[in-house]
Amino acid sequence: MVPVSYYLVLSGVLFGLGVIAFIFKRNIITIFMAIELMLNAVNLAFVAFARAWNQLDGLVFVFFVIVVAAAEAAVGLAIVIVISNNRRSLNVEDVNLLKF
Amino acid sequence: MFILHHLWIILLLPLAGAALNGVLGAKWPKAAVNAIGIGSVSLSFLCVLELIREFVHLGASQVPYFQKYFNWISAGRFNVDFALQVDQLTIVMLLVVTFVSLLVHIYSSGYMAHEGGYARFFSFMNLFVFFMLTLVLSTNLILMFVGWEGVGLCSYLLIGFWFLKDSAADAGKKAFITTRIGDFGFTVGILLAFWAFNSVDFGTIFQQVANRPAESAAGFGTLTTICLLLFAGAVGKSAQIPLYVWLPDAMEGPTPVSALIHAATMVTAGVYMVARMHPLFSRAPLAMFFVAAVGAATAFYSATIGVLQTDIKKVLAYSTVSQLGYMFLGCGVGAYAAGIFHLMTHAFFKGLLFLAAGSVIHAIGGEQDMRKMGGLRKKIPVTYWTMLLATLAIAGIPGFAGFFSKDEILEAARGGPHANVWLWLLGLVGAGITSFYMFRLIFLTFFGKPRYDEKTVHVHESPRNMTVPLMILAFFSVVGGWLAAPHLIGGTDYFEAFLHPVFASYGLPAAVSQQESLAGAASEAAGIAHSPGMELLHSVTGWPVIVAVLGLLLAWWFYIRKPGAAKRAKESLGGLYRLVWNKYYVDEIYGALIIRPLLWISTNVLWHGVDETLIDGAVNGTARVAREAGGQLREIQSGNARTYATWVVVGAVGFSILLFALWMVR
Amino acid sequence: MPAGNHLLTVVTFLPMLGVLAILFLKSTDHVWIRRIALAASAAEFIISLFLLRGFNSADPGFQLQELHDWIGRGIRYHLGIDGISLFLVILTTFLTPLAILCSWESIRKNVKGFFISLLVIETAMIGVFVSLDLFLFFVFWELTLIPMYFIVGVWGHDRRIYAAIKFILYTMFGSILMLVAILWLYNLSPGTRGMAPTFDFPEILARLGAGLIPLSGTTELLLFAAFFLAFAIKVPVFPLHTWLPDAHTEAPTAGSVILAGVMLKLGTYGILRFCVPLFPHAVLRAAPIIGTLAIIGIVYGALVATVQHDLKRLVAYTSVSHLGFVVLGIFALNAISIQGAVYQMLNHGVSTGALFLVVGMLYDRRHTHEIKQFGGLATPMPVLMAFFCFIALSSLALPPLNGFIGEFLILIGTFGTHHTWAVWATSGAVLSAIYLLWAYQRVAFGKITVEKNQKLPDASLREKLILATLAAVIIFMGVASPLFTHRMAASAGNVLRPFNQMQNAMRAKANHHAALAAVTARARHPEPARRGGRSEAATHGSLFVPASVSMLSPSAGLNP
Amino acid sequence: MTLPVILFFICGAFAVAGAILLILARAPIHSALALILVMVSLAILYLLLGAEFIAAVQIIVYAGAIMVLFVFVIMLLNAGVENRTNWSKMAKYAGLPLGIFLLLEIAHWVWRSSVGARMANGGASQAAFSTRALSMQLFQQYLFPFEATSILILIAILGALVLAKRSE
Amino acid sequence: MMPASQIANLHRVAPEIVLCAVGILVMLLDPFVGAAKQRVLGWIAFAGTLLALAAIHVAAHDAGPAYSNLVFADGFSLFVHVIVIGAAALAILGSINYLDQEGIQRGEYYALILFATAGMGILGGANELVTAFIGLEMSSISTYILAGFRKRALKSNEASLKYFILGSFATAFFLYGIAMVYGATGSTEISRIQAVLSGLPHLPDLAVLGLGLIFVGLGFKVVVAPFQIYAPDVYEGAPTPVTALLASAPKAATFALMLRIFFVAFGSASSLWFWAIWVSAVLTMFVGNLAALVQSNVKRMLAYSSIAHAGYIMVAFIASTDLGIAAVLFYLAAYALMKMGAFLVITHLGQQGEQRLNIKDYGGLGMRQPVLAACFSLFLLSLLGLPATAGFLGKFFAFQAALDSRVIWLVVIAAINSVIGAYYYLRVIIAMYFWEPSTDYSPTAVAPALTVALTVAAIGTLYLGIFPARVLVLA
């Protein structure tokens, strides 16, 4: 007997960890991973709710989210490549030409 | 009845003259300028004569005679018409003004012959005549104020006529501003009068006061307040204490100007105003006393200053101030007629004195310092004789014009309705001093050894167009007073009788009767039986005469008999001498107490302090604060993506907290 | 209502035709640009005179109205004039050609832009005077800013940028709050009956008058404050005046003429048109403070003017002083003083405009405003200096010139309601003599101190023409004032209607006895009456009874 | 303590552990592996929730395709260990507390949410979601977004092409 | 499904279809068009936008819900479509020469713009959160790429990167919010959500959480504080035409979605989000205006000003009445026009490699290029809110709406802010007219395409400013 809330709490925790990861990783690639982590948390929540409401819609959303995640990953990594071509560093903190 | 219906002609003529000369005159030959300048004035003089002819035919009921031309100001209840009026008082003033100014104009055509800006001079003079006549003819306070300010303007322009001289320009400015200070009171007086009587027309106002009792001498009733405020204007215009300071400086102007404006006419406007407003003044004893007191004080005070002046015109200036004091004394003690009488005679002899002085100055090439004159008696006889007559007149030697008018005033001061023995004393002593410094002037100028360099300066009598006016005026300085002569032998004073209707109407019943029995009262006060002979004897041996003669003798002693005496007196008096010599330091005191502080405060406190530091400081300060804040805010934009992410989280947390807080509150 | 004629629209937008015409010219074709500008403004002036013909001075309400739907949401294109705006419009159309004439030669840089700005600003200012729709009013109101901003900023002198930005931010700050107030008023306008909300001024006024719009004391005060602030900055009322000297000193001559001649009047006009009729209670509550400020302005402006070294700055400060009179006249709330105020607006427009023209002519010759640089100018240029003197005299309110009439009406009226105010104000009149004559003396009299001044050319024909026109107007307005006052009387009274209503209400409450009525008036009245009462008691102890009634009622002038 | 509960806790523990590892690991590649761990354990949870299809997609697309892409890029750019610069004071000091607060907040609200009380496993109607029904849903109800995603993928391709292509 | 309704569906999403189709077309043509001729693609894309505008009419004639209520083609969404597509059209016109000058003339660019626009269209019409999410991603991802289109420019890369990571970060929040709402209501369809929520006695906690997170996501897109933080950098770094697009179109689309979510879905909870909006509006205005005061780079200054304007829009938003909605829409339209115009002017003045962006470079422009300067001044004055321009009426209606729902102090704050704002706009005008011309560069003629764009923008600004009635009716 696992209540939905278990899953929700888990997804919440994962989401929070994702946020923390986002803030604390310097390497751009890992930052993307953090985003992926957050999206996973979202998926978990969706599935759990789908179960709670006994609807398929939730699952459909998960499906969309995964697609979007894939697309984002593709573009994001392309950007990363451009960046690392132009400036030999993947540390996000080095990227600060634009400020003030 | 032509002129009566078309009073405006009298005004228009000089105005037209002024306009013509002012706009076009510069390009015209002197002859044309003279023609217009003098012509216009003489024409209006003729008009006045014609007016008099018509006037005498008017029935008593038709006086004062009104003539309304157009509505000048109108807003709500406040309505001012451009309307003129004629009554006996007006007639007298008209006569004096036009007559004297005609003579002065003629005189000027000689005196100014060699000056630049000839046309300008005449245009200003004509303008002055216009405003002076407006002042005299006006039927309401506002129109009077127009003339009042207008003559002030002309005096400003004419004093500063030689504007290249800074002293002249300063004097002009000083004159205008000082009188303006007085006009402050005058204006407020008008305001008060309007709200008290809902009108500014003399007629309407007088109607309303007619059936009012006199106010108590103790408190500041409405009438008293109004009168005092109006009188403030008079003090400025007629150079009384404490605002007399501009008049001596005004001597910077050309001599004819001094004669016309600063002796004969403008400065007497104050007196005229007080006389004109007599219904109010008569009901404001306190104000009356104030007028009298100021008059007497000035009469005495400036006479003392006159004693030590060395500039011939300055002497005359102070004597003018002093004589004006007498006029106010007269009005102040209720003897309006006497005041006006003195105004008229003074116009003659003081005008003459100035013109003569001008002729002297003209004769010895612009020198004004009496210490550099002397012994001119032979060289310029006409000037000498005319001036001597005038001096006798002003000194109050019996038989001459000044004697009659001044005598009446002093009598009134002693025995009149508002008599006050102390003021009388002041006036009396003042009279003595007057005759002293006037004869001092004569002796220093015309007697003794020449003190000027006879090689460089060759003295010459003035041309005809200057001497003729002198003679005419001299004649009137002698006979001008005889109108009142019969009175001396208990007969009627024709001048006073002529003006009587003016001052009787609206007068306090009591006051009127006193007016009539004035002479009697005076003689009773003197405690002498009524018989023509005795009357005459008494009058010609009265106190005024005595002090006058004393003054004469003293002057003779000092400047003819023992020329060194003056110097000795100077040493012995020391401090007092210096005080008087420096005109009691009044100018200096004004400068130190009022002008300089005011300028200092305006500059440092108001302008730099409030304006620039405080207000602008605040304005620019806010701007700076905004930019500072901007500078701080942009710092957040550190360019570091992690920072940005953190901010996003801050937002997320913040708003979710906010939302849940509100949610739980519900 | 909206008469068939579109005279007002024509008058308002005619200059824009000129602008269009100029736009098509090459920017190098200075001659024709000038000519067209002058022609347009002159035609404008002539047409504006037709307003006088169409105007019925007996009718206190708005005339020659035009009303068209525009944006909707209660925003309409509504024009109309009354006795107050009538002459201000004419003043505008009168001064603009002069401004154009005076910048005939002095403007060399970007001539096209300059004259376009002048014409645009003319339209905007007229628009302010004629628009009866609060929205429309605000639009024109803001539109006046930008051209003036350019005139000061582009063709101004050394510190022009600072001055321009200061001018525009100062003014915008005020006006934006007024916008909020306008919207707020709009939201209140449906009133109790739930009528359609509107920006239409007469409509709102009517509803307020009929008591359909309930205004709480605070709301009214806030609204009043917002409106007043905007106008006060424009006028400028005492503590808000510091933009003015800078703007004037830096502006080119034409700019100063327009600024002093008309733009400052926008403020006083606004107060008279909107603040006073819309928020009577608030006005009564605020009157003591504002009156005091006005008086401070009068004296303060005069004193500071006295000690200026810069001729133009001096004249600028005189404006502070003179407009202090206007504000005083308005807040004395008395038919006489209000007519005086309107009249004074016109006078100030003419006289101060003329003063600035003279200063500008001096500047054209010597390229400085420093008084030290002048001195003894009467010798090389007698004519110009004569005009200067004459204008100065009119500005110091010498009777029988125009300045006197306005000032005196204000004083008379003010004295009726507040003795002390009038007395203080009168002192301002004295000071004006001091600063003007002193300045004049330093410029014109004495020997020539600066070599360059030795042989300056006297007024050219063009300049003589300009100044002569102004001089003529000065005399005319001084002698023939009823021609003006009769046309404004009704409208001026109209402004005070709400106050009469209040007063009558109070009359009704109290019993007939005048003195008692007065007493209750004091009791019921908000601040000003009481203050007035006290001050008067203070100044003249046992002051006359009969006048005291009129003294208390804020609209004494109205009921003879 | 039934099987699902135990299973949940095990997988949950793994997922959280993986997430934490992702944060702690210094070399990107380790983080990647940690993330894969998370995803796999989530996939199991999906199975547990009866969403077989999603679980499969999770393994294939996510753990498979996307993560492979990541690993590939990491290798391509041979991203070394990240040097933990701390130029962002904001992140350094405020980051952790904020993150944890957010975590707890979300956890707290979802925990006490009414919906959460429902049974996810072993309750009523525990039939697994049928993939067929899912596809029907997808292609009828959600046709439009589905088409949109195709454009989205097109964009992604285009973007990758534009950016990653060696600029001539 | 019945073909009839199928056709109706197609009608109602006609604009999107057109955009995507043209986009794909451009994309396909790209390889076949020689590098020299690439600009042709630009014109094709422009034609596509015009076609899309026409397609809006199609949609308008057959308005209604489409695809089982996922998207709406109601007046509201159509208005947004007009704004978005119009903005896109102008941006394309602005780009054509820019790309030449930067030597990055590429078909993909236009394709991406079109796709982005389509995404925004979906965003504007979406009636279902996940659909909205897809639309959002479509627009976002393509704009991420566009932002980095000047690959060799470090700033461009950086902009792209920051925009991307932070964007997807925010998106994650948005998504999680959707999840929560779904959890709370069992649906993601806005009308259903509304039904459920208004049925409940009070808002379920999950919904509150969801609301908060959604606000984060959307706030990020519409650039309100404190989520504005990325905007200045991105706007400055991105190629100017893209910046123009970024600053105007997505904001409009996202605001549209925000209106639907807040007014419709959470209409019952307005008392909740009222204060959230209030606070962020105040923050946004102050941050935007104050920070803009101290900028010397005009492009960045305009970026900050667009933040400030988001604040003003929030003021209208907060009214939460029909008046407010109309005000928001009007403001969006006006804002799109003037902002677009301003940025396009900069596009031209920036010159090769976007070097001349500092205010110093604008010295004396009024003399050098009077017409251009006049246009720029017009846009700036409109942004400043001067009467007779669109910007003024935008503010006016915004304030009016807010006051109408008695939000006085916010309006006062906004008013004060608009005065602060006046300063920096005027500063540019000062530079252009009051300074002596800077002689170190040669003014280049304005290209025809840009001329068209500027003219349209300018005329539109004036038209909206003087005769807004028609537009208002639509709004």
Coordinates of N, CA and C in Angstrom, one line a residue, chain C residues 459-554:
Chain C
A459 N 18.2 100.1 -32.2 CA 17.2 99.1 -32.6 C 17.0 99.2 -34.1
S460 N 16.9 98.0 -34.7 CA 16.7 98.0 -36.2 C 15.2 98.2 -36.4
L461 N 14.8 98.4 -37.7 CA 13.4 98.6 -38.0 C 12.6 97.4 -37.4
R462 N 13.0 96.2 -37.7 CA 12.3 95.0 -37.2 C 12.1 95.1 -35.7
E463 N 13.2 95.4 -35.0 CA 13.0 95.5 -33.6 C 12.1 96.6 -33.1
K464 N 12.3 97.7 -33.8 CA 11.4 98.8 -33.5 C 9.9 98.4 -33.6
L465 N 9.7 97.7 -34.7 CA 8.3 97.3 -35.0 C 7.8 96.4 -33.9
I466 N 8.6 95.4 -33.5 CA 8.2 94.5 -32.5 C 7.9 95.3 -31.2
L467 N 8.8 96.1 -30.8 CA 8.7 96.8 -29.5 C 7.5 97.8 -29.5
A468 N 7.4 98.5 -30.7 CA 6.3 99.4 -30.8 C 5.0 98.7 -30.6
T469 N 4.8 97.6 -31.3 CA 3.6 96.9 -31.1 C 3.3 96.6 -29.7
L470 N 4.3 96.1 -29.0 CA 4.1 95.7 -27.6 C 3.8 97.0 -26.8
A471 N 4.5 98.0 -27.0 CA 4.3 99.3 -26.3 C 2.8 99.7 -26.5
A472 N 2.4 99.6 -27.7 CA 1.0 100.0 -28.0 C 0.0 99.2 -27.2
V473 N 0.3 97.9 -27.2 CA -0.6 97.0 -26.5 C -0.6 97.3 -25.0
I474 N 0.6 97.6 -24.5 CA 0.7 97.9 -23.1 C -0.2 99.1 -22.7
I475 N -0.1 100.2 -23.5 CA -0.9 101.4 -23.3 C -2.3 101.0 -23.4
F476 N -2.7 100.3 -24.5 CA -4.1 100.0 -24.7 C -4.7 99.3 -23.6
M477 N -4.0 98.2 -23.1 CA -4.5 97.5 -22.0 C -4.6 98.3 -20.7
G478 N -3.7 99.3 -20.7 CA -3.8 100.1 -19.5 C -5.0 101.1 -19.5
V479 N -5.3 101.5 -20.7 CA -6.4 102.5 -20.7 C -7.8 101.9 -20.9
A480 N -7.8 100.8 -21.7 CA -9.1 100.3 -22.1 C -9.4 99.0 -21.4
S481 N -9.0 98.9 -20.2 CA -9.2 97.6 -19.5 C -10.6 97.0 -19.6
P482 N -11.7 97.8 -19.5 CA -13.0 97.3 -19.5 C -13.3 96.4 -20.7
L483 N -12.7 96.8 -21.8 CA -12.9 95.9 -23.0 C -12.6 94.5 -22.7
F484 N -11.6 94.3 -21.8 CA -11.2 92.9 -21.5 C -12.1 92.4 -20.3
T485 N -12.1 93.2 -19.3 CA -12.8 92.7 -18.0 C -14.2 92.4 -18.3
H486 N -14.9 93.2 -19.1 CA -16.3 92.9 -19.3 C -16.5 91.5 -19.9
R487 N -15.6 91.1 -20.7 CA -15.7 89.8 -21.4 C -15.4 88.7 -20.4
M488 N -14.5 89.0 -19.4 CA -14.2 87.9 -18.5 C -15.1 87.9 -17.2
A489 N -15.8 89.0 -17.0 CA -16.5 89.1 -15.7 C -17.4 87.9 -15.5
A490 N -18.2 87.6 -16.5 CA -19.2 86.5 -16.2 C -18.5 85.2 -15.9
S491 N -17.4 84.9 -16.7 CA -16.8 83.6 -16.5 C -16.1 83.6 -15.1
A492 N -15.5 84.8 -14.8 CA -14.8 84.8 -13.5 C -15.8 84.5 -12.4
G493 N -17.0 85.1 -12.5 CA -18.0 84.9 -11.5 C -18.3 83.4 -11.5
N494 N -18.4 82.8 -12.7 CA -18.7 81.4 -12.8 C -17.8 80.5 -12.0
V495 N -16.5 80.9 -12.0 CA -15.5 80.1 -11.2 C -15.9 80.0 -9.8
L496 N -16.5 81.1 -9.3 CA -16.8 81.2 -7.9 C -18.2 80.6 -7.5
R497 N -18.9 80.1 -8.5 CA -20.3 79.7 -8.2 C -20.3 78.7 -7.1
P498 N -19.5 77.7 -7.1 CA -19.6 76.7 -6.0 C -19.4 77.4 -4.6
F499 N -18.6 78.4 -4.6 CA -18.4 79.1 -3.3 C -19.6 79.8 -2.9
N500 N -20.2 80.5 -3.9 CA -21.4 81.2 -3.5 C -22.5 80.2 -3.0
Q501 N -22.6 79.1 -3.7 CA -23.5 78.1 -3.2 C -23.3 77.8 -1.7
M502 N -22.0 77.5 -1.4 CA -21.7 77.2 0.0 C -22.1 78.3 0.9
Q503 N -21.7 79.5 0.4 CA -22.0 80.7 1.2 C -23.5 80.9 1.4
N504 N -24.2 80.7 0.4 CA -25.7 80.9 0.5 C -26.2 79.8 1.5
A505 N -25.7 78.6 1.3 CA -26.1 77.6 2.3 C -25.9 78.1 3.7
M506 N -24.7 78.6 3.9 CA -24.4 79.1 5.3 C -25.3 80.2 5.6
R507 N -25.6 81.1 4.7 CA -26.5 82.2 4.9 C -27.8 81.7 5.4
A508 N -28.3 80.7 4.6 CA -29.6 80.1 5.0 C -29.6 79.6 6.4
K509 N -28.5 78.9 6.8 CA -28.4 78.3 8.1 C -28.5 79.4 9.2
A510 N -27.7 80.4 9.0 CA -27.6 81.5 10.0 C -28.8 82.4 9.9
N511 N -29.1 83.2 10.8 CA -30.2 84.1 10.6 C -29.7 85.4 9.9
H512 N -30.7 86.2 9.5 CA -30.4 87.3 8.5 C -29.3 88.2 9.0
H513 N -29.2 88.4 10.3 CA -28.4 89.5 10.7 C -26.9 89.3 10.2
A514 N -26.5 90.3 9.4 CA -25.2 90.2 8.7 C -24.1 89.7 9.6
A515 N -24.0 90.4 10.7 CA -22.8 90.1 11.6 C -22.9 88.7 12.1
L516 N -24.1 88.3 12.5 CA -24.3 86.9 12.9 C -23.9 85.9 11.8
A517 N -24.5 86.3 10.6 CA -24.2 85.4 9.5 C -22.7 85.2 9.4
A518 N -22.0 86.4 9.5 CA -20.6 86.3 9.4 C -20.0 85.4 10.4
V519 N -20.5 85.6 11.7 CA -19.9 84.8 12.7 C -20.1 83.3 12.4
T520 N -21.4 82.9 12.0 CA -21.6 81.5 11.7 C -20.7 81.1 10.6
A521 N -20.6 82.0 9.6 CA -19.7 81.7 8.5 C -18.3 81.3 9.0
R522 N -17.8 82.1 9.9 CA -16.5 81.7 10.5 C -16.6 80.3 11.1
A523 N -17.7 80.2 11.9 CA -17.8 78.9 12.6 C -17.8 77.7 11.6
R524 N -18.7 77.8 10.6 CA -18.8 76.7 9.7 C -17.7 76.5 8.7
H525 N -17.2 77.7 8.4 CA -16.2 77.7 7.4 C -15.0 76.9 7.8
P526 N -14.4 76.2 6.8 CA -13.1 75.6 7.1 C -12.0 76.7 7.3
E527 N -10.8 76.4 7.4 CA -9.7 77.2 7.8 C -9.8 78.7 7.3
P528 N -9.8 78.9 5.9 CA -9.4 80.2 5.5 C -10.2 81.3 6.1
A529 N -11.5 81.2 6.1 CA -12.3 82.2 6.7 C -11.8 82.6 8.0
R530 N -11.6 81.6 8.8 CA -11.2 81.9 10.2 C -9.8 82.6 10.2
R531 N -8.9 82.0 9.4 CA -7.6 82.7 9.4 C -7.8 84.1 9.0
G532 N -8.5 84.3 7.9 CA -8.8 85.7 7.4 C -9.3 86.5 8.5
G533 N -10.2 85.9 9.2 CA -10.8 86.7 10.4 C -9.8 87.1 11.3
R534 N -9.0 86.1 11.8 CA -8.0 86.4 12.8 C -7.1 87.5 12.3
S535 N -6.5 87.2 11.1 CA -5.5 88.2 10.7 C -6.0 89.6 10.7
E536 N -7.2 89.7 10.2 CA -7.8 91.0 10.0 C -8.0 91.6 11.4
A537 N -8.4 90.8 12.4 CA -8.6 91.3 13.7 C -7.2 91.8 14.2
A538 N -6.2 91.0 13.8 CA -4.8 91.4 14.3 C -4.4 92.7 13.7
T539 N -4.7 92.8 12.4 CA -4.1 94.0 11.7 C -4.8 95.3 12.2
H540 N -6.1 95.4 12.0 CA -6.8 96.6 12.4 C -7.8 96.3 13.4
G541 N -7.4 96.6 14.6 CA -8.2 96.2 15.8 C -9.7 96.2 15.6
S542 N -10.3 97.4 15.7 CA -11.8 97.4 15.6 C -12.2 97.8 14.2
L543 N -12.0 96.9 13.3 CA -12.2 97.3 11.9 C -13.7 97.4 11.6
F544 N -14.0 98.3 10.6 CA -15.4 98.7 10.3 C -16.3 97.5 10.1
V545 N -17.5 97.7 10.6 CA -18.5 96.6 10.6 C -19.0 96.3 9.2
P546 N -19.6 97.4 8.5 CA -20.3 97.1 7.2 C -19.5 96.2 6.3
A547 N -18.3 96.5 6.1 CA -17.5 95.8 5.1 C -17.2 94.3 5.6
S548 N -17.3 94.1 6.9 CA -16.8 92.9 7.4 C -17.5 91.7 6.8
V549 N -18.8 91.9 6.4 CA -19.5 90.7 5.8 C -18.8 90.3 4.6
S550 N -18.7 91.3 3.7 CA -18.1 91.0 2.4 C -16.7 90.5 2.7
M551 N -16.1 90.9 3.7 CA -14.7 90.4 4.0 C -14.7 88.9 4.2
L552 N -15.8 88.4 4.9 CA -15.7 87.0 5.2 C -16.1 86.1 4.1
S553 N -17.1 86.5 3.4 CA -17.6 85.7 2.3 C -16.5 85.6 1.2
P554 N -16.0 84.4 0.9 CA -14.9 84.3 -0.1 C -15.3 84.9 -1.4

